[in-house]
């Protein structure tokens, strides 16, 4: 089971097809992604915790399922990172804060559990400022996370580690969070896709206060198709989140399929809030 090219540079959508066709192995993918993470960590500092041994064990199990011809989940064998403010069972979740540097949750957040159930493999926990509290990514616990493209520029925040890991080719999928821009800001800073979906679409099992009601668990990827793939897996009501009750799950994957000519389609957008400036370059590119 092998293919030409660097698996780190392929999208989750591409990897999914290659895995199903037995043209690439989950072991090959996870091994390459972990090697890239180790090589870039000292420069980018986008991880608080790497889960190398656990990830490789899961990759070997995923490969056995493929070779046995068993049914595969939507994300079978595909590496994912999780922002270190989102609970992961048995893996440290520090909230970027020194008092929680040894905190190990007893259960996964709902979004994480759903990714795992569809075969995704956790390779590490990405950096966040303390409690995701600002639009930069630094903390006394781990230092500063660098921009994926230019060390002189900000990686954004608070999901800076998630965006940098995706942009630098470490893993195609990342769980982030967003209250006031924590997914969208680092996505813009690092040139990846960051979405804050509507309230209730993806259940949030860690909304412990009023601000938690505005903080969503979100996808960060390199492509719109991969974002749809993550949404398809993470969406759906759960009793932990009353905002999610009764919210239907549309066919996200089908909606982003290529449609050819877009003439006649209507797009609703707001380039900037009324009265706020926007750069000429951004306006022209948009």
PDB file of C-alpha atoms in Angstrom:
ATOM      1  CA  UNK A   1       0.000   0.000   0.000  1.00  0.00           C
ATOM      2  CA  UNK A   2       1.902   3.045  -1.233  1.00  0.00           C
ATOM      3  CA  UNK A   3       1.637   6.018  -3.549  1.00  0.00           C
ATOM      4  CA  UNK A   4       3.969   8.589  -5.027  1.00  0.00           C
ATOM      5  CA  UNK A   5       4.259  12.044  -3.500  1.00  0.00           C
ATOM      6  CA  UNK A   6       4.239  13.407   0.034  1.00  0.00           C
ATOM      7  CA  UNK A   7       1.100  12.325   1.921  1.00  0.00           C
ATOM      8  CA  UNK A   8       1.487  15.389   4.170  1.00  0.00           C
ATOM      9  CA  UNK A   9       0.550  17.613   1.243  1.00  0.00           C
ATOM     10  CA  UNK A  10      -2.645  15.767   0.307  1.00  0.00           C
ATOM     11  CA  UNK A  11      -6.085  16.829   1.473  1.00  0.00           C
ATOM     12  CA  UNK A  12      -8.204  14.606   3.685  1.00  0.00           C
ATOM     13  CA  UNK A  13     -10.602  14.201   0.773  1.00  0.00           C
ATOM     14  CA  UNK A  14      -7.766  12.890  -1.416  1.00  0.00           C
ATOM     15  CA  UNK A  15      -6.370  10.666   1.339  1.00  0.00           C
ATOM     16  CA  UNK A  16      -9.793   9.182   1.956  1.00  0.00           C
ATOM     17  CA  UNK A  17     -10.035   7.927  -1.612  1.00  0.00           C
ATOM     18  CA  UNK A  18      -6.477   6.598  -1.644  1.00  0.00           C
ATOM     19  CA  UNK A  19      -6.981   4.702   1.612  1.00  0.00           C
ATOM     20  CA  UNK A  20     -10.192   3.098   0.382  1.00  0.00           C
ATOM     21  CA  UNK A  21      -8.442   2.079  -2.843  1.00  0.00           C
ATOM     22  CA  UNK A  22      -5.523   0.599  -0.856  1.00  0.00           C
ATOM     23  CA  UNK A  23      -3.115   2.921  -2.644  1.00  0.00           C
ATOM     24  CA  UNK A  24      -1.819   4.425   0.600  1.00  0.00           C
ATOM     25  CA  UNK A  25      -1.672   3.068   4.121  1.00  0.00           C
ATOM     26  CA  UNK A  26      -2.827   4.833   7.291  1.00  0.00           C
ATOM     27  CA  UNK A  27       0.542   3.794   8.737  1.00  0.00           C
ATOM     28  CA  UNK A  28       2.361   5.572   5.915  1.00  0.00           C
ATOM     29  CA  UNK A  29       0.253   8.709   6.363  1.00  0.00           C
ATOM     30  CA  UNK A  30       0.503   8.951  10.143  1.00  0.00           C
ATOM     31  CA  UNK A  31       4.225   8.146  10.116  1.00  0.00           C
ATOM     32  CA  UNK A  32       4.877  10.937   7.601  1.00  0.00           C
ATOM     33  CA  UNK A  33       2.725  13.444   9.479  1.00  0.00           C
ATOM     34  CA  UNK A  34       4.384  12.686  12.828  1.00  0.00           C
ATOM     35  CA  UNK A  35       7.847  12.992  11.279  1.00  0.00           C
ATOM     36  CA  UNK A  36       6.895  16.385   9.860  1.00  0.00           C
ATOM     37  CA  UNK A  37       5.485  17.483  13.215  1.00  0.00           C
ATOM     38  CA  UNK A  38       8.692  16.510  14.997  1.00  0.00           C
ATOM     39  CA  UNK A  39      10.834  18.261  12.383  1.00  0.00           C
ATOM     40  CA  UNK A  40       8.874  21.523  12.484  1.00  0.00           C
ATOM     41  CA  UNK A  41       7.962  21.722  16.172  1.00  0.00           C
ATOM     42  CA  UNK A  42      11.169  23.489  17.246  1.00  0.00           C
ATOM     43  CA  UNK A  43      10.619  26.145  14.571  1.00  0.00           C
ATOM     44  CA  UNK A  44       6.839  26.598  14.641  1.00  0.00           C
ATOM     45  CA  UNK A  45       5.958  25.505  18.204  1.00  0.00           C
ATOM     46  CA  UNK A  46       2.388  24.624  17.267  1.00  0.00           C
ATOM     47  CA  UNK A  47       1.967  21.636  19.603  1.00  0.00           C
ATOM     48  CA  UNK A  48       1.743  21.303  23.358  1.00  0.00           C
ATOM     49  CA  UNK A  49       1.486  17.504  23.207  1.00  0.00           C
ATOM     50  CA  UNK A  50       2.300  14.995  20.450  1.00  0.00           C
ATOM     51  CA  UNK A  51       0.717  11.524  20.605  1.00  0.00           C
ATOM     52  CA  UNK A  52       3.193   9.563  18.500  1.00  0.00           C
ATOM     53  CA  UNK A  53       2.978   6.107  20.047  1.00  0.00           C
ATOM     54  CA  UNK A  54      -0.802   6.156  20.397  1.00  0.00           C
ATOM     55  CA  UNK A  55      -1.258   7.491  16.869  1.00  0.00           C
ATOM     56  CA  UNK A  56       0.948   4.812  15.315  1.00  0.00           C
ATOM     57  CA  UNK A  57      -0.897   2.070  17.211  1.00  0.00           C
ATOM     58  CA  UNK A  58      -4.208   3.412  15.892  1.00  0.00           C
ATOM     59  CA  UNK A  59      -2.759   3.662  12.372  1.00  0.00           C
ATOM     60  CA  UNK A  60      -1.732  -0.012  12.430  1.00  0.00           C
ATOM     61  CA  UNK A  61      -5.216  -0.983  13.597  1.00  0.00           C
ATOM     62  CA  UNK A  62      -6.722   1.190  10.847  1.00  0.00           C
ATOM     63  CA  UNK A  63      -4.560  -0.534   8.245  1.00  0.00           C
ATOM     64  CA  UNK A  64      -5.686  -3.948   9.404  1.00  0.00           C
ATOM     65  CA  UNK A  65      -9.323  -2.924   8.911  1.00  0.00           C
ATOM     66  CA  UNK A  66      -8.590  -1.736   5.378  1.00  0.00           C
ATOM     67  CA  UNK A  67      -6.785  -4.940   4.441  1.00  0.00           C
ATOM     68  CA  UNK A  68      -9.579  -7.048   5.953  1.00  0.00           C
ATOM     69  CA  UNK A  69     -12.132  -5.272   3.778  1.00  0.00           C
ATOM     70  CA  UNK A  70     -14.123  -3.998   6.740  1.00  0.00           C
ATOM     71  CA  UNK A  71     -16.449  -0.958   6.414  1.00  0.00           C
ATOM     72  CA  UNK A  72     -14.542   2.306   6.811  1.00  0.00           C
ATOM     73  CA  UNK A  73     -15.639   5.530   8.477  1.00  0.00           C
ATOM     74  CA  UNK A  74     -15.632   8.879   6.658  1.00  0.00           C
ATOM     75  CA  UNK A  75     -12.252   9.776   8.176  1.00  0.00           C
ATOM     76  CA  UNK A  76     -10.709   6.330   8.470  1.00  0.00           C
ATOM     77  CA  UNK A  77      -6.946   6.570   9.005  1.00  0.00           C
ATOM     78  CA  UNK A  78      -6.789  10.354   8.532  1.00  0.00           C
ATOM     79  CA  UNK A  79      -4.684  12.393  10.998  1.00  0.00           C
ATOM     80  CA  UNK A  80      -6.308  15.164  13.006  1.00  0.00           C
ATOM     81  CA  UNK A  81      -5.090  17.643  15.605  1.00  0.00           C
ATOM     82  CA  UNK A  82      -7.188  19.037  18.458  1.00  0.00           C
ATOM     83  CA  UNK A  83      -6.799  22.456  20.055  1.00  0.00           C
ATOM     84  CA  UNK A  84      -5.619  22.055  23.631  1.00  0.00           C
ATOM     85  CA  UNK A  85      -8.755  23.664  24.999  1.00  0.00           C
ATOM     86  CA  UNK A  86     -10.945  20.782  23.767  1.00  0.00           C
ATOM     87  CA  UNK A  87     -11.077  17.632  25.910  1.00  0.00           C
ATOM     88  CA  UNK A  88      -9.391  14.442  24.712  1.00  0.00           C
ATOM     89  CA  UNK A  89      -9.789  11.271  26.731  1.00  0.00           C
ATOM     90  CA  UNK A  90      -6.501  10.072  28.181  1.00  0.00           C
ATOM     91  CA  UNK A  91      -4.498  12.869  26.511  1.00  0.00           C
ATOM     92  CA  UNK A  92      -3.421  16.016  28.347  1.00  0.00           C
ATOM     93  CA  UNK A  93      -5.657  19.043  27.849  1.00  0.00           C
ATOM     94  CA  UNK A  94      -3.903  22.056  29.370  1.00  0.00           C
ATOM     95  CA  UNK A  95      -6.050  25.006  28.211  1.00  0.00           C
ATOM     96  CA  UNK A  96      -2.671  26.631  27.563  1.00  0.00           C
ATOM     97  CA  UNK A  97      -2.461  27.351  31.287  1.00  0.00           C
ATOM     98  CA  UNK A  98       0.248  26.377  33.770  1.00  0.00           C
ATOM     99  CA  UNK A  99      -2.227  25.245  36.503  1.00  0.00           C
ATOM    100  CA  UNK A 100      -3.647  22.679  34.034  1.00  0.00           C
ATOM    101  CA  UNK A 101      -0.334  21.451  32.624  1.00  0.00           C
ATOM    102  CA  UNK A 102      -0.994  17.905  33.873  1.00  0.00           C
ATOM    103  CA  UNK A 103      -4.773  17.790  33.369  1.00  0.00           C
ATOM    104  CA  UNK A 104      -5.948  14.562  31.689  1.00  0.00           C
ATOM    105  CA  UNK A 105      -9.705  14.402  30.847  1.00  0.00           C
ATOM    106  CA  UNK A 106     -11.702  11.240  31.458  1.00  0.00           C
ATOM    107  CA  UNK A 107     -13.733  11.630  28.264  1.00  0.00           C
ATOM    108  CA  UNK A 108     -13.603  13.178  24.811  1.00  0.00           C
ATOM    109  CA  UNK A 109     -15.507  16.287  23.866  1.00  0.00           C
ATOM    110  CA  UNK A 110     -18.473  15.310  21.665  1.00  0.00           C
ATOM    111  CA  UNK A 111     -16.808  16.639  18.489  1.00  0.00           C
ATOM    112  CA  UNK A 112     -13.620  14.681  19.209  1.00  0.00           C
ATOM    113  CA  UNK A 113     -15.558  11.485  19.946  1.00  0.00           C
ATOM    114  CA  UNK A 114     -17.401  11.815  16.640  1.00  0.00           C
ATOM    115  CA  UNK A 115     -14.167  12.221  14.663  1.00  0.00           C
ATOM    116  CA  UNK A 116     -12.656   9.190  16.365  1.00  0.00           C
ATOM    117  CA  UNK A 117     -15.807   7.159  15.718  1.00  0.00           C
ATOM    118  CA  UNK A 118     -15.363   7.795  11.984  1.00  0.00           C
ATOM    119  CA  UNK A 119     -11.742   6.630  12.100  1.00  0.00           C
ATOM    120  CA  UNK A 120      -9.776   9.874  12.525  1.00  0.00           C
ATOM    121  CA  UNK A 121      -6.437   9.494  14.316  1.00  0.00           C
ATOM    122  CA  UNK A 122      -5.377  12.082  16.912  1.00  0.00           C
ATOM    123  CA  UNK A 123      -1.715  13.015  16.454  1.00  0.00           C
ATOM    124  CA  UNK A 124      -1.450  15.893  18.917  1.00  0.00           C
ATOM    125  CA  UNK A 125      -2.863  18.833  20.862  1.00  0.00           C
ATOM    126  CA  UNK A 126      -2.258  22.263  19.364  1.00  0.00           C
ATOM    127  CA  UNK A 127      -1.269  25.462  21.122  1.00  0.00           C
ATOM    128  CA  UNK A 128      -3.648  28.073  22.492  1.00  0.00           C
ATOM    129  CA  UNK A 129      -3.191  31.123  24.716  1.00  0.00           C
ATOM    130  CA  UNK A 130      -4.433  30.622  28.250  1.00  0.00           C
ATOM    131  CA  UNK A 131      -8.083  29.545  28.060  1.00  0.00           C
ATOM    132  CA  UNK A 132      -8.255  30.760  24.440  1.00  0.00           C
ATOM    133  CA  UNK A 133      -8.470  34.297  25.748  1.00  0.00           C
ATOM    134  CA  UNK A 134      -6.807  36.406  23.013  1.00  0.00           C
ATOM    135  CA  UNK A 135      -6.163  36.708  19.292  1.00  0.00           C
ATOM    136  CA  UNK A 136      -2.475  35.816  19.608  1.00  0.00           C
ATOM    137  CA  UNK A 137      -1.021  32.390  20.371  1.00  0.00           C
ATOM    138  CA  UNK A 138       1.459  32.536  23.209  1.00  0.00           C
ATOM    139  CA  UNK A 139       1.462  31.363  26.802  1.00  0.00           C
ATOM    140  CA  UNK A 140       3.847  30.995  29.746  1.00  0.00           C
ATOM    141  CA  UNK A 141       3.258  27.252  29.410  1.00  0.00           C
ATOM    142  CA  UNK A 142       4.800  26.823  25.932  1.00  0.00           C
ATOM    143  CA  UNK A 143       6.016  30.187  24.593  1.00  0.00           C
ATOM    144  CA  UNK A 144       4.995  31.598  21.192  1.00  0.00           C
ATOM    145  CA  UNK A 145       3.632  29.859  18.115  1.00  0.00           C
ATOM    146  CA  UNK A 146       5.119  31.197  14.871  1.00  0.00           C
ATOM    147  CA  UNK A 147       3.263  31.921  11.664  1.00  0.00           C
ATOM    148  CA  UNK A 148       3.502  28.994   9.218  1.00  0.00           C
ATOM    149  CA  UNK A 149       4.907  31.243   6.459  1.00  0.00           C
ATOM    150  CA  UNK A 150       6.872  34.024   8.165  1.00  0.00           C
ATOM    151  CA  UNK A 151       8.351  33.983  11.671  1.00  0.00           C
ATOM    152  CA  UNK A 152       8.153  37.778  11.767  1.00  0.00           C
ATOM    153  CA  UNK A 153       4.355  37.704  11.513  1.00  0.00           C
ATOM    154  CA  UNK A 154       1.654  36.659  13.947  1.00  0.00           C
ATOM    155  CA  UNK A 155       0.068  33.227  13.797  1.00  0.00           C
ATOM    156  CA  UNK A 156      -3.149  34.791  15.077  1.00  0.00           C
ATOM    157  CA  UNK A 157      -5.245  33.255  17.802  1.00  0.00           C
ATOM    158  CA  UNK A 158      -6.529  31.780  19.800  1.00  0.00           C
ATOM    159  CA  UNK A 159      -6.436  28.679  17.547  1.00  0.00           C
ATOM    160  CA  UNK A 160      -2.995  29.574  16.223  1.00  0.00           C
ATOM    161  CA  UNK A 161      -1.568  26.100  16.708  1.00  0.00           C
ATOM    162  CA  UNK A 162      -4.442  24.520  14.781  1.00  0.00           C
ATOM    163  CA  UNK A 163      -4.038  26.829  11.782  1.00  0.00           C
ATOM    164  CA  UNK A 164      -0.239  26.570  11.734  1.00  0.00           C
ATOM    165  CA  UNK A 165      -0.319  22.760  11.906  1.00  0.00           C
ATOM    166  CA  UNK A 166      -2.716  22.609   8.957  1.00  0.00           C
ATOM    167  CA  UNK A 167      -0.908  25.276   6.892  1.00  0.00           C
ATOM    168  CA  UNK A 168       2.502  23.655   7.382  1.00  0.00           C
ATOM    169  CA  UNK A 169       1.357  20.259   6.133  1.00  0.00           C
ATOM    170  CA  UNK A 170       1.402  18.487   9.482  1.00  0.00           C
ATOM    171  CA  UNK A 171      -2.197  17.245   9.352  1.00  0.00           C
ATOM    172  CA  UNK A 172      -5.068  18.050   6.996  1.00  0.00           C
ATOM    173  CA  UNK A 173      -7.739  18.418   9.692  1.00  0.00           C
ATOM    174  CA  UNK A 174      -7.808  20.364  12.950  1.00  0.00           C
ATOM    175  CA  UNK A 175     -10.392  20.944  15.647  1.00  0.00           C
ATOM    176  CA  UNK A 176     -10.302  24.556  16.791  1.00  0.00           C
ATOM    177  CA  UNK A 177     -12.670  26.836  18.718  1.00  0.00           C
ATOM    178  CA  UNK A 178     -14.112  30.267  17.956  1.00  0.00           C
ATOM    179  CA  UNK A 179     -15.827  32.852  20.129  1.00  0.00           C
ATOM    180  CA  UNK A 180     -14.746  36.233  18.793  1.00  0.00           C
ATOM    181  CA  UNK A 181     -12.593  35.119  15.867  1.00  0.00           C
ATOM    182  CA  UNK A 182     -10.370  32.423  17.375  1.00  0.00           C
ATOM    183  CA  UNK A 183     -10.674  30.193  14.305  1.00  0.00           C
ATOM    184  CA  UNK A 184     -11.084  32.834  11.609  1.00  0.00           C
ATOM    185  CA  UNK A 185      -8.188  35.098  12.644  1.00  0.00           C
ATOM    186  CA  UNK A 186      -5.442  32.405  12.587  1.00  0.00           C
ATOM    187  CA  UNK A 187      -6.951  30.921   9.417  1.00  0.00           C
ATOM    188  CA  UNK A 188      -6.548  34.318   7.745  1.00  0.00           C
ATOM    189  CA  UNK A 189      -3.034  34.771   9.149  1.00  0.00           C
ATOM    190  CA  UNK A 190      -1.880  31.376   7.838  1.00  0.00           C
ATOM    191  CA  UNK A 191      -3.874  31.056   4.615  1.00  0.00           C
ATOM    192  CA  UNK A 192      -6.180  28.156   5.480  1.00  0.00           C
ATOM    193  CA  UNK A 193      -9.952  27.601   5.742  1.00  0.00           C
ATOM    194  CA  UNK A 194     -11.468  28.578   9.093  1.00  0.00           C
ATOM    195  CA  UNK A 195     -15.217  28.530   9.691  1.00  0.00           C
ATOM    196  CA  UNK A 196     -17.396  29.565  12.615  1.00  0.00           C
ATOM    197  CA  UNK A 197     -20.586  27.697  11.809  1.00  0.00           C
ATOM    198  CA  UNK A 198     -24.042  28.661  13.062  1.00  0.00           C
ATOM    199  CA  UNK A 199     -24.867  28.053  16.704  1.00  0.00           C
ATOM    200  CA  UNK A 200     -26.051  24.515  17.435  1.00  0.00           C
ATOM    201  CA  UNK A 201     -24.705  22.899  14.274  1.00  0.00           C
ATOM    202  CA  UNK A 202     -21.815  21.220  16.121  1.00  0.00           C
ATOM    203  CA  UNK A 203     -22.556  20.389  19.772  1.00  0.00           C
ATOM    204  CA  UNK A 204     -20.276  22.017  22.326  1.00  0.00           C
ATOM    205  CA  UNK A 205     -19.913  19.898  25.446  1.00  0.00           C
ATOM    206  CA  UNK A 206     -17.679  22.323  27.379  1.00  0.00           C
ATOM    207  CA  UNK A 207     -19.815  25.481  27.569  1.00  0.00           C
ATOM    208  CA  UNK A 208     -19.438  26.032  31.313  1.00  0.00           C
ATOM    209  CA  UNK A 209     -20.428  29.718  31.461  1.00  0.00           C
ATOM    210  CA  UNK A 210     -22.121  32.513  29.514  1.00  0.00           C
ATOM    211  CA  UNK A 211     -19.061  33.050  27.302  1.00  0.00           C
ATOM    212  CA  UNK A 212     -19.109  29.350  26.532  1.00  0.00           C
ATOM    213  CA  UNK A 213     -22.412  29.881  24.719  1.00  0.00           C
ATOM    214  CA  UNK A 214     -20.521  32.054  22.220  1.00  0.00           C
ATOM    215  CA  UNK A 215     -17.549  29.704  21.873  1.00  0.00           C
ATOM    216  CA  UNK A 216     -18.025  27.049  19.208  1.00  0.00           C
ATOM    217  CA  UNK A 217     -16.014  23.930  18.392  1.00  0.00           C
ATOM    218  CA  UNK A 218     -14.979  24.471  14.784  1.00  0.00           C
ATOM    219  CA  UNK A 219     -13.132  22.938  11.815  1.00  0.00           C
ATOM    220  CA  UNK A 220      -9.861  24.206  10.346  1.00  0.00           C
ATOM    221  CA  UNK A 221      -8.589  22.666   7.092  1.00  0.00           C
ATOM    222  CA  UNK A 222      -6.771  23.495   3.848  1.00  0.00           C
ATOM    223  CA  UNK A 223      -9.775  23.111   1.552  1.00  0.00           C
ATOM    224  CA  UNK A 224     -13.508  23.794   1.597  1.00  0.00           C
ATOM    225  CA  UNK A 225     -14.148  20.127   0.739  1.00  0.00           C
ATOM    226  CA  UNK A 226     -12.227  19.030   3.840  1.00  0.00           C
ATOM    227  CA  UNK A 227     -14.168  21.509   5.972  1.00  0.00           C
ATOM    228  CA  UNK A 228     -17.392  19.940   4.683  1.00  0.00           C
ATOM    229  CA  UNK A 229     -16.019  16.498   5.557  1.00  0.00           C
ATOM    230  CA  UNK A 230     -15.332  17.570   9.142  1.00  0.00           C
ATOM    231  CA  UNK A 231     -18.735  19.247   9.417  1.00  0.00           C
ATOM    232  CA  UNK A 232     -20.460  16.093   8.190  1.00  0.00           C
ATOM    233  CA  UNK A 233     -18.873  14.115  10.999  1.00  0.00           C
ATOM    234  CA  UNK A 234     -19.111  16.629  13.852  1.00  0.00           C
ATOM    235  CA  UNK A 235     -22.616  18.024  13.230  1.00  0.00           C
ATOM    236  CA  UNK A 236     -25.817  16.690  14.752  1.00  0.00           C
ATOM    237  CA  UNK A 237     -27.742  17.237  17.955  1.00  0.00           C
ATOM    238  CA  UNK A 238     -26.560  16.046  21.340  1.00  0.00           C
ATOM    239  CA  UNK A 239     -28.151  16.340  24.773  1.00  0.00           C
ATOM    240  CA  UNK A 240     -25.021  18.097  26.099  1.00  0.00           C
ATOM    241  CA  UNK A 241     -25.839  21.202  24.055  1.00  0.00           C
ATOM    242  CA  UNK A 242     -29.422  22.522  24.105  1.00  0.00           C
ATOM    243  CA  UNK A 243     -28.655  24.808  21.163  1.00  0.00           C
ATOM    244  CA  UNK A 244     -28.158  21.703  19.017  1.00  0.00           C
ATOM    245  CA  UNK A 245     -31.534  20.121  19.694  1.00  0.00           C
ATOM    246  CA  UNK A 246     -33.579  19.900  16.513  1.00  0.00           C
ATOM    247  CA  UNK A 247     -30.829  21.247  14.243  1.00  0.00           C
ATOM    248  CA  UNK A 248     -30.788  19.065  11.098  1.00  0.00           C
ATOM    249  CA  UNK A 249     -27.579  17.813   9.487  1.00  0.00           C
ATOM    250  CA  UNK A 250     -27.479  18.759   5.803  1.00  0.00           C
ATOM    251  CA  UNK A 251     -25.394  16.983   3.180  1.00  0.00           C
ATOM    252  CA  UNK A 252     -22.287  19.139   3.645  1.00  0.00           C
ATOM    253  CA  UNK A 253     -20.116  16.897   1.459  1.00  0.00           C
ATOM    254  CA  UNK A 254     -22.656  16.902  -1.369  1.00  0.00           C
ATOM    255  CA  UNK A 255     -23.078  20.665  -1.213  1.00  0.00           C
ATOM    256  CA  UNK A 256     -19.394  21.331  -1.943  1.00  0.00           C
ATOM    257  CA  UNK A 257     -19.177  18.923  -4.877  1.00  0.00           C
ATOM    258  CA  UNK A 258     -18.009  20.684  -8.080  1.00  0.00           C
ATOM    259  CA  UNK A 259     -20.980  22.133  -9.975  1.00  0.00           C
ATOM    260  CA  UNK A 260     -19.304  23.700 -13.001  1.00  0.00           C
ATOM    261  CA  UNK A 261     -20.957  26.896 -14.176  1.00  0.00           C
ATOM    262  CA  UNK A 262     -22.082  29.115 -11.270  1.00  0.00           C
ATOM    263  CA  UNK A 263     -23.894  31.683 -13.404  1.00  0.00           C
ATOM    264  CA  UNK A 264     -27.293  32.498 -11.964  1.00  0.00           C
ATOM    265  CA  UNK A 265     -26.295  31.592  -8.409  1.00  0.00           C
ATOM    266  CA  UNK A 266     -26.867  34.226  -5.711  1.00  0.00           C
ATOM    267  CA  UNK A 267     -24.326  34.783  -2.942  1.00  0.00           C
ATOM    268  CA  UNK A 268     -25.062  36.747   0.218  1.00  0.00           C
ATOM    269  CA  UNK A 269     -21.998  38.317   1.817  1.00  0.00           C
ATOM    270  CA  UNK A 270     -20.800  41.161   4.001  1.00  0.00           C
ATOM    271  CA  UNK A 271     -17.263  42.270   3.172  1.00  0.00           C
ATOM    272  CA  UNK A 272     -16.955  44.279   6.391  1.00  0.00           C
ATOM    273  CA  UNK A 273     -19.276  45.571   9.130  1.00  0.00           C
ATOM    274  CA  UNK A 274     -20.825  48.934   8.210  1.00  0.00           C
ATOM    275  CA  UNK A 275     -18.418  51.829   8.643  1.00  0.00           C
ATOM    276  CA  UNK A 276     -15.341  49.636   9.176  1.00  0.00           C
ATOM    277  CA  UNK A 277     -12.369  49.954   6.819  1.00  0.00           C
ATOM    278  CA  UNK A 278     -11.086  47.098   4.663  1.00  0.00           C
ATOM    279  CA  UNK A 279      -7.775  47.082   2.823  1.00  0.00           C
ATOM    280  CA  UNK A 280      -7.799  47.710  -0.909  1.00  0.00           C
ATOM    281  CA  UNK A 281      -5.851  44.485  -1.512  1.00  0.00           C
ATOM    282  CA  UNK A 282      -8.365  42.380   0.426  1.00  0.00           C
ATOM    283  CA  UNK A 283     -11.298  44.017  -1.373  1.00  0.00           C
ATOM    284  CA  UNK A 284      -9.691  43.462  -4.795  1.00  0.00           C
ATOM    285  CA  UNK A 285      -8.907  39.794  -4.115  1.00  0.00           C
ATOM    286  CA  UNK A 286     -12.389  39.187  -2.725  1.00  0.00           C
TER     287      UNK A 286
END
